[in-house]
Amino acid sequence: MRIYGLTGGTGSGKSEAARRFAELGFPVIDADAVGHDVIAPGGAAERAVIEAFGPDIVTAGAIDRAKLGAIVFRDDAARKRLNAIVHPAIGMAIAMRCAALAEKGHGAVVVDAALIAENGRKEDYLSGLILVMSPVELRIQRLIEHREIDLAEARRRIASQTAPETKLALADWVIDNSGTKEELYRQVDAIAREMNG
């Protein structure tokens, strides 16, 4: 099975690109959704996250992602601690989903994950890396409009992630998402044709 990583900073339009890949017939695994699953009640990383960050992050019997996010987006060490706990569980869950898709006869999958290639190298399992880029001010605008967060929080979240420019050398394809949705889709369509070729 060919596994294509789709990455980009928060507010870049990566999720919109993922939706387009799905419309074109590619199975898409959303690493954020997998991350939610692994910290959900009974999830593979739930207990370890609560032990690391304390019972105050639990509301109504489940990890309150807003409370957890408020901690990790403001504290680099806390974010690294969370990533060290959840990334192995997310990686295992994604590998299992890829194996299940391969058993069903799928030849390729797109893994939508902001944190792919964070360490300055492309993961060995990837057949290709797609990077979605947008100007920082446009990303901030999107975060404020679509995620209902304020300017300071939008800037904090963007600053907490690796700058997309550091992934440029690793990317097999780069999508410029500074224009319209139609322009984004045209770029995704062209990449999909190459991926199927």
PDB file of C-alpha atoms in Angstrom:
ATOM      1  CA  MET A   1       0.000   0.000   0.000  1.00  0.00           C
ATOM      2  CA  ARG A   2       1.157   3.513  -0.802  1.00  0.00           C
ATOM      3  CA  ILE A   3       0.819   5.926   2.118  1.00  0.00           C
ATOM      4  CA  TYR A   4       0.819   9.638   1.360  1.00  0.00           C
ATOM      5  CA  GLY A   5       1.262  12.146   4.157  1.00  0.00           C
ATOM      6  CA  LEU A   6      -0.732  15.375   3.980  1.00  0.00           C
ATOM      7  CA  THR A   7       0.612  18.070   6.263  1.00  0.00           C
ATOM      8  CA  GLY A   8       0.474  21.788   6.883  1.00  0.00           C
ATOM      9  CA  GLY A   9       0.157  24.168   9.765  1.00  0.00           C
ATOM     10  CA  THR A  10      -3.071  24.919  11.558  1.00  0.00           C
ATOM     11  CA  GLY A  11      -5.325  27.060   9.379  1.00  0.00           C
ATOM     12  CA  SER A  12      -3.430  26.188   6.178  1.00  0.00           C
ATOM     13  CA  GLY A  13      -6.367  24.420   4.536  1.00  0.00           C
ATOM     14  CA  LYS A  14      -4.998  20.919   5.013  1.00  0.00           C
ATOM     15  CA  SER A  15      -8.406  19.587   6.070  1.00  0.00           C
ATOM     16  CA  GLU A  16     -10.045  21.045   2.960  1.00  0.00           C
ATOM     17  CA  ALA A  17      -7.380  19.361   0.824  1.00  0.00           C
ATOM     18  CA  ALA A  18      -8.072  16.097   2.683  1.00  0.00           C
ATOM     19  CA  ARG A  19     -11.797  16.413   1.907  1.00  0.00           C
ATOM     20  CA  ARG A  20     -10.939  16.801  -1.768  1.00  0.00           C
ATOM     21  CA  PHE A  21      -8.708  13.714  -1.739  1.00  0.00           C
ATOM     22  CA  ALA A  22     -11.618  11.794  -0.180  1.00  0.00           C
ATOM     23  CA  GLU A  23     -13.986  13.085  -2.891  1.00  0.00           C
ATOM     24  CA  LEU A  24     -11.505  11.754  -5.455  1.00  0.00           C
ATOM     25  CA  GLY A  25     -11.725   8.280  -3.917  1.00  0.00           C
ATOM     26  CA  PHE A  26      -8.694   8.166  -1.640  1.00  0.00           C
ATOM     27  CA  PRO A  27      -9.315   6.792   1.836  1.00  0.00           C
ATOM     28  CA  VAL A  28      -8.248   9.532   4.259  1.00  0.00           C
ATOM     29  CA  ILE A  29      -7.111   8.864   7.810  1.00  0.00           C
ATOM     30  CA  ASP A  30      -7.432  11.977   9.966  1.00  0.00           C
ATOM     31  CA  ALA A  31      -4.684  11.874  12.593  1.00  0.00           C
ATOM     32  CA  ASP A  32      -6.541  14.460  14.705  1.00  0.00           C
ATOM     33  CA  ALA A  33      -9.593  12.176  14.857  1.00  0.00           C
ATOM     34  CA  VAL A  34      -7.346   9.233  15.727  1.00  0.00           C
ATOM     35  CA  GLY A  35      -5.798  11.422  18.434  1.00  0.00           C
ATOM     36  CA  HIS A  36      -9.258  12.093  19.850  1.00  0.00           C
ATOM     37  CA  ASP A  37      -9.939   8.339  19.878  1.00  0.00           C
ATOM     38  CA  VAL A  38      -6.765   7.448  21.774  1.00  0.00           C
ATOM     39  CA  ILE A  39      -7.565   9.892  24.609  1.00  0.00           C
ATOM     40  CA  ALA A  40     -11.304   9.113  24.695  1.00  0.00           C
ATOM     41  CA  PRO A  41     -12.640   7.019  27.599  1.00  0.00           C
ATOM     42  CA  GLY A  42     -10.979   3.621  27.298  1.00  0.00           C
ATOM     43  CA  GLY A  43      -8.557   4.884  24.635  1.00  0.00           C
ATOM     44  CA  ALA A  44      -4.987   3.616  24.469  1.00  0.00           C
ATOM     45  CA  ALA A  45      -3.479   6.828  25.891  1.00  0.00           C
ATOM     46  CA  GLU A  46      -6.303   8.094  28.126  1.00  0.00           C
ATOM     47  CA  ARG A  47      -4.905   6.928  31.462  1.00  0.00           C
ATOM     48  CA  ALA A  48      -1.341   8.100  30.739  1.00  0.00           C
ATOM     49  CA  VAL A  49      -2.558  11.578  29.709  1.00  0.00           C
ATOM     50  CA  ILE A  50      -4.611  11.945  32.898  1.00  0.00           C
ATOM     51  CA  GLU A  51      -1.643  10.778  34.980  1.00  0.00           C
ATOM     52  CA  ALA A  52       0.631  13.292  33.243  1.00  0.00           C
ATOM     53  CA  PHE A  53      -1.692  16.313  33.392  1.00  0.00           C
ATOM     54  CA  GLY A  54      -3.825  15.596  36.443  1.00  0.00           C
ATOM     55  CA  PRO A  55      -7.528  15.044  37.125  1.00  0.00           C
ATOM     56  CA  ASP A  56      -8.388  18.711  36.463  1.00  0.00           C
ATOM     57  CA  ILE A  57      -8.377  17.977  32.711  1.00  0.00           C
ATOM     58  CA  VAL A  58     -11.310  15.561  33.149  1.00  0.00           C
ATOM     59  CA  THR A  59     -14.879  16.799  32.756  1.00  0.00           C
ATOM     60  CA  ALA A  60     -17.895  14.474  32.949  1.00  0.00           C
ATOM     61  CA  GLY A  61     -15.699  11.365  32.899  1.00  0.00           C
ATOM     62  CA  ALA A  62     -13.662  12.268  29.811  1.00  0.00           C
ATOM     63  CA  ILE A  63     -10.568  14.284  29.016  1.00  0.00           C
ATOM     64  CA  ASP A  64     -11.685  17.826  28.257  1.00  0.00           C
ATOM     65  CA  ARG A  65      -9.706  18.621  25.106  1.00  0.00           C
ATOM     66  CA  ALA A  66     -10.243  22.367  25.550  1.00  0.00           C
ATOM     67  CA  LYS A  67      -8.642  22.232  29.005  1.00  0.00           C
ATOM     68  CA  LEU A  68      -5.817  20.050  27.745  1.00  0.00           C
ATOM     69  CA  GLY A  69      -5.318  22.341  24.737  1.00  0.00           C
ATOM     70  CA  ALA A  70      -5.147  25.400  26.969  1.00  0.00           C
ATOM     71  CA  ILE A  71      -2.215  23.753  28.744  1.00  0.00           C
ATOM     72  CA  VAL A  72      -0.253  22.391  25.794  1.00  0.00           C
ATOM     73  CA  PHE A  73      -0.608  25.341  23.423  1.00  0.00           C
ATOM     74  CA  ARG A  74       0.912  27.629  26.063  1.00  0.00           C
ATOM     75  CA  ASP A  75       3.688  25.389  27.364  1.00  0.00           C
ATOM     76  CA  ASP A  76       6.225  23.814  25.017  1.00  0.00           C
ATOM     77  CA  ALA A  77       7.364  21.242  27.593  1.00  0.00           C
ATOM     78  CA  ALA A  78       3.755  20.191  28.257  1.00  0.00           C
ATOM     79  CA  ARG A  79       3.105  19.824  24.521  1.00  0.00           C
ATOM     80  CA  LYS A  80       6.209  17.670  24.141  1.00  0.00           C
ATOM     81  CA  ARG A  81       5.104  15.532  27.098  1.00  0.00           C
ATOM     82  CA  LEU A  82       1.643  15.068  25.546  1.00  0.00           C
ATOM     83  CA  ASN A  83       3.123  14.221  22.136  1.00  0.00           C
ATOM     84  CA  ALA A  84       5.451  11.647  23.706  1.00  0.00           C
ATOM     85  CA  ILE A  85       2.406   9.944  25.225  1.00  0.00           C
ATOM     86  CA  VAL A  86      -0.073  10.071  22.353  1.00  0.00           C
ATOM     87  CA  HIS A  87       2.097   9.811  19.224  1.00  0.00           C
ATOM     88  CA  PRO A  88       3.010   6.132  19.675  1.00  0.00           C
ATOM     89  CA  ALA A  89      -0.676   5.271  20.218  1.00  0.00           C
ATOM     90  CA  ILE A  90      -1.727   7.354  17.205  1.00  0.00           C
ATOM     91  CA  GLY A  91       0.975   5.739  15.056  1.00  0.00           C
ATOM     92  CA  MET A  92      -0.180   2.257  16.033  1.00  0.00           C
ATOM     93  CA  ALA A  93      -3.833   3.087  15.347  1.00  0.00           C
ATOM     94  CA  ILE A  94      -2.985   4.582  11.935  1.00  0.00           C
ATOM     95  CA  ALA A  95      -0.888   1.517  11.032  1.00  0.00           C
ATOM     96  CA  MET A  96      -3.824  -0.738  11.939  1.00  0.00           C
ATOM     97  CA  ARG A  97      -6.213   1.349   9.817  1.00  0.00           C
ATOM     98  CA  CYS A  98      -3.802   1.260   6.867  1.00  0.00           C
ATOM     99  CA  ALA A  99      -3.532  -2.531   7.176  1.00  0.00           C
ATOM    100  CA  ALA A 100      -7.327  -2.851   7.241  1.00  0.00           C
ATOM    101  CA  LEU A 101      -7.629  -0.667   4.128  1.00  0.00           C
ATOM    102  CA  ALA A 102      -4.966  -2.745   2.353  1.00  0.00           C
ATOM    103  CA  GLU A 103      -6.910  -5.920   3.206  1.00  0.00           C
ATOM    104  CA  LYS A 104      -9.971  -4.348   1.583  1.00  0.00           C
ATOM    105  CA  GLY A 105      -7.978  -3.827  -1.610  1.00  0.00           C
ATOM    106  CA  HIS A 106      -7.104  -0.146  -1.390  1.00  0.00           C
ATOM    107  CA  GLY A 107      -3.785   0.631  -3.044  1.00  0.00           C
ATOM    108  CA  ALA A 108      -3.248   4.059  -1.506  1.00  0.00           C
ATOM    109  CA  VAL A 109      -4.266   6.109   1.519  1.00  0.00           C
ATOM    110  CA  VAL A 110      -3.831   9.739   2.529  1.00  0.00           C
ATOM    111  CA  VAL A 111      -2.866  10.378   6.158  1.00  0.00           C
ATOM    112  CA  ASP A 112      -3.922  13.896   7.180  1.00  0.00           C
ATOM    113  CA  ALA A 113      -1.528  14.858   9.980  1.00  0.00           C
ATOM    114  CA  ALA A 114      -0.127  18.235  10.970  1.00  0.00           C
ATOM    115  CA  LEU A 115       2.804  16.627  12.764  1.00  0.00           C
ATOM    116  CA  ILE A 116       4.208  14.517   9.928  1.00  0.00           C
ATOM    117  CA  ALA A 117       7.888  15.320   9.257  1.00  0.00           C
ATOM    118  CA  GLU A 118       8.148  17.370  12.461  1.00  0.00           C
ATOM    119  CA  ASN A 119      11.608  16.059  13.253  1.00  0.00           C
ATOM    120  CA  GLY A 120      13.188  17.312  10.027  1.00  0.00           C
ATOM    121  CA  ARG A 121      12.908  14.041   8.154  1.00  0.00           C
ATOM    122  CA  LYS A 122      10.205  12.267   6.219  1.00  0.00           C
ATOM    123  CA  GLU A 123       8.870   9.118   7.845  1.00  0.00           C
ATOM    124  CA  ASP A 124      10.137   5.950   6.140  1.00  0.00           C
ATOM    125  CA  TYR A 125       6.647   4.540   5.602  1.00  0.00           C
ATOM    126  CA  LEU A 126       5.570   7.466   3.394  1.00  0.00           C
ATOM    127  CA  SER A 127       5.392   7.043  -0.363  1.00  0.00           C
ATOM    128  CA  GLY A 128       5.112  10.815  -0.676  1.00  0.00           C
ATOM    129  CA  LEU A 129       4.581  13.991   1.321  1.00  0.00           C
ATOM    130  CA  ILE A 130       2.096  16.729   0.396  1.00  0.00           C
ATOM    131  CA  LEU A 131       2.566  20.094   2.104  1.00  0.00           C
ATOM    132  CA  VAL A 132      -0.250  22.667   2.209  1.00  0.00           C
ATOM    133  CA  MET A 133       0.983  26.223   2.701  1.00  0.00           C
ATOM    134  CA  SER A 134      -0.797  29.528   3.307  1.00  0.00           C
ATOM    135  CA  PRO A 135       0.432  32.945   4.447  1.00  0.00           C
ATOM    136  CA  VAL A 136       0.434  33.321   8.240  1.00  0.00           C
ATOM    137  CA  GLU A 137      -2.060  36.208   8.238  1.00  0.00           C
ATOM    138  CA  LEU A 138      -4.527  34.158   6.174  1.00  0.00           C
ATOM    139  CA  ARG A 139      -4.089  31.219   8.557  1.00  0.00           C
ATOM    140  CA  ILE A 140      -4.800  33.510  11.508  1.00  0.00           C
ATOM    141  CA  GLN A 141      -7.930  34.838   9.791  1.00  0.00           C
ATOM    142  CA  ARG A 142      -9.169  31.289   9.133  1.00  0.00           C
ATOM    143  CA  LEU A 143      -8.565  30.229  12.736  1.00  0.00           C
ATOM    144  CA  ILE A 144     -10.460  33.231  14.088  1.00  0.00           C
ATOM    145  CA  GLU A 145     -13.379  32.724  11.684  1.00  0.00           C
ATOM    146  CA  HIS A 146     -13.693  28.932  11.708  1.00  0.00           C
ATOM    147  CA  ARG A 147     -12.437  27.885  15.136  1.00  0.00           C
ATOM    148  CA  GLU A 148     -13.820  30.858  17.044  1.00  0.00           C
ATOM    149  CA  ILE A 149     -10.603  31.692  18.859  1.00  0.00           C
ATOM    150  CA  ASP A 150      -9.147  35.132  19.442  1.00  0.00           C
ATOM    151  CA  LEU A 151      -6.138  36.677  17.719  1.00  0.00           C
ATOM    152  CA  ALA A 152      -3.720  35.958  20.571  1.00  0.00           C
ATOM    153  CA  GLU A 153      -4.735  32.290  20.727  1.00  0.00           C
ATOM    154  CA  ALA A 154      -4.476  31.944  16.927  1.00  0.00           C
ATOM    155  CA  ARG A 155      -0.952  33.376  17.008  1.00  0.00           C
ATOM    156  CA  ARG A 156      -0.007  31.079  19.928  1.00  0.00           C
ATOM    157  CA  ARG A 157      -1.225  27.986  18.109  1.00  0.00           C
ATOM    158  CA  ILE A 158       0.633  28.856  14.926  1.00  0.00           C
ATOM    159  CA  ALA A 159       3.808  29.678  16.865  1.00  0.00           C
ATOM    160  CA  SER A 160       3.594  26.341  18.700  1.00  0.00           C
ATOM    161  CA  GLN A 161       3.952  24.378  15.460  1.00  0.00           C
ATOM    162  CA  THR A 162       6.988  23.815  13.299  1.00  0.00           C
ATOM    163  CA  ALA A 163       7.070  26.421  10.536  1.00  0.00           C
ATOM    164  CA  PRO A 164       5.802  24.785   7.320  1.00  0.00           C
ATOM    165  CA  GLU A 165       8.798  26.241   5.477  1.00  0.00           C
ATOM    166  CA  THR A 166      11.026  23.781   7.334  1.00  0.00           C
ATOM    167  CA  LYS A 167       9.174  20.922   5.616  1.00  0.00           C
ATOM    168  CA  LEU A 168       9.580  22.322   2.088  1.00  0.00           C
ATOM    169  CA  ALA A 169      12.713  20.320   1.324  1.00  0.00           C
ATOM    170  CA  LEU A 170      10.943  17.114   2.396  1.00  0.00           C
ATOM    171  CA  ALA A 171       7.759  17.661   0.390  1.00  0.00           C
ATOM    172  CA  ASP A 172       7.111  15.806  -2.847  1.00  0.00           C
ATOM    173  CA  TRP A 173       4.250  18.190  -3.633  1.00  0.00           C
ATOM    174  CA  VAL A 174       3.462  21.677  -2.331  1.00  0.00           C
ATOM    175  CA  ILE A 175      -0.048  23.137  -2.444  1.00  0.00           C
ATOM    176  CA  ASP A 176      -0.302  26.924  -2.336  1.00  0.00           C
ATOM    177  CA  ASN A 177      -3.575  27.603  -0.554  1.00  0.00           C
ATOM    178  CA  SER A 178      -3.516  31.385  -0.660  1.00  0.00           C
ATOM    179  CA  GLY A 179      -6.293  31.544  -3.259  1.00  0.00           C
ATOM    180  CA  THR A 180      -9.792  30.167  -3.740  1.00  0.00           C
ATOM    181  CA  LYS A 181     -11.164  26.744  -2.870  1.00  0.00           C
ATOM    182  CA  GLU A 182     -11.363  26.020  -6.598  1.00  0.00           C
ATOM    183  CA  GLU A 183      -7.635  26.773  -6.961  1.00  0.00           C
ATOM    184  CA  LEU A 184      -6.907  24.456  -4.045  1.00  0.00           C
ATOM    185  CA  TYR A 185      -9.012  21.714  -5.633  1.00  0.00           C
ATOM    186  CA  ARG A 186      -7.229  22.071  -8.989  1.00  0.00           C
ATOM    187  CA  GLN A 187      -3.892  21.516  -7.256  1.00  0.00           C
ATOM    188  CA  VAL A 188      -5.205  18.514  -5.309  1.00  0.00           C
ATOM    189  CA  ASP A 189      -6.681  17.040  -8.495  1.00  0.00           C
ATOM    190  CA  ALA A 190      -3.325  17.329 -10.282  1.00  0.00           C
ATOM    191  CA  ILE A 191      -1.493  15.669  -7.388  1.00  0.00           C
ATOM    192  CA  ALA A 192      -4.103  12.893  -7.222  1.00  0.00           C
ATOM    193  CA  ARG A 193      -3.532  12.137 -10.907  1.00  0.00           C
ATOM    194  CA  GLU A 194       0.206  11.765 -10.220  1.00  0.00           C
ATOM    195  CA  MET A 195      -0.482   9.587  -7.174  1.00  0.00           C
ATOM    196  CA  ASN A 196      -2.671   7.305  -9.292  1.00  0.00           C
ATOM    197  CA  GLY A 197      -0.147   7.263 -12.156  1.00  0.00           C
TER     198      GLY A 197
END
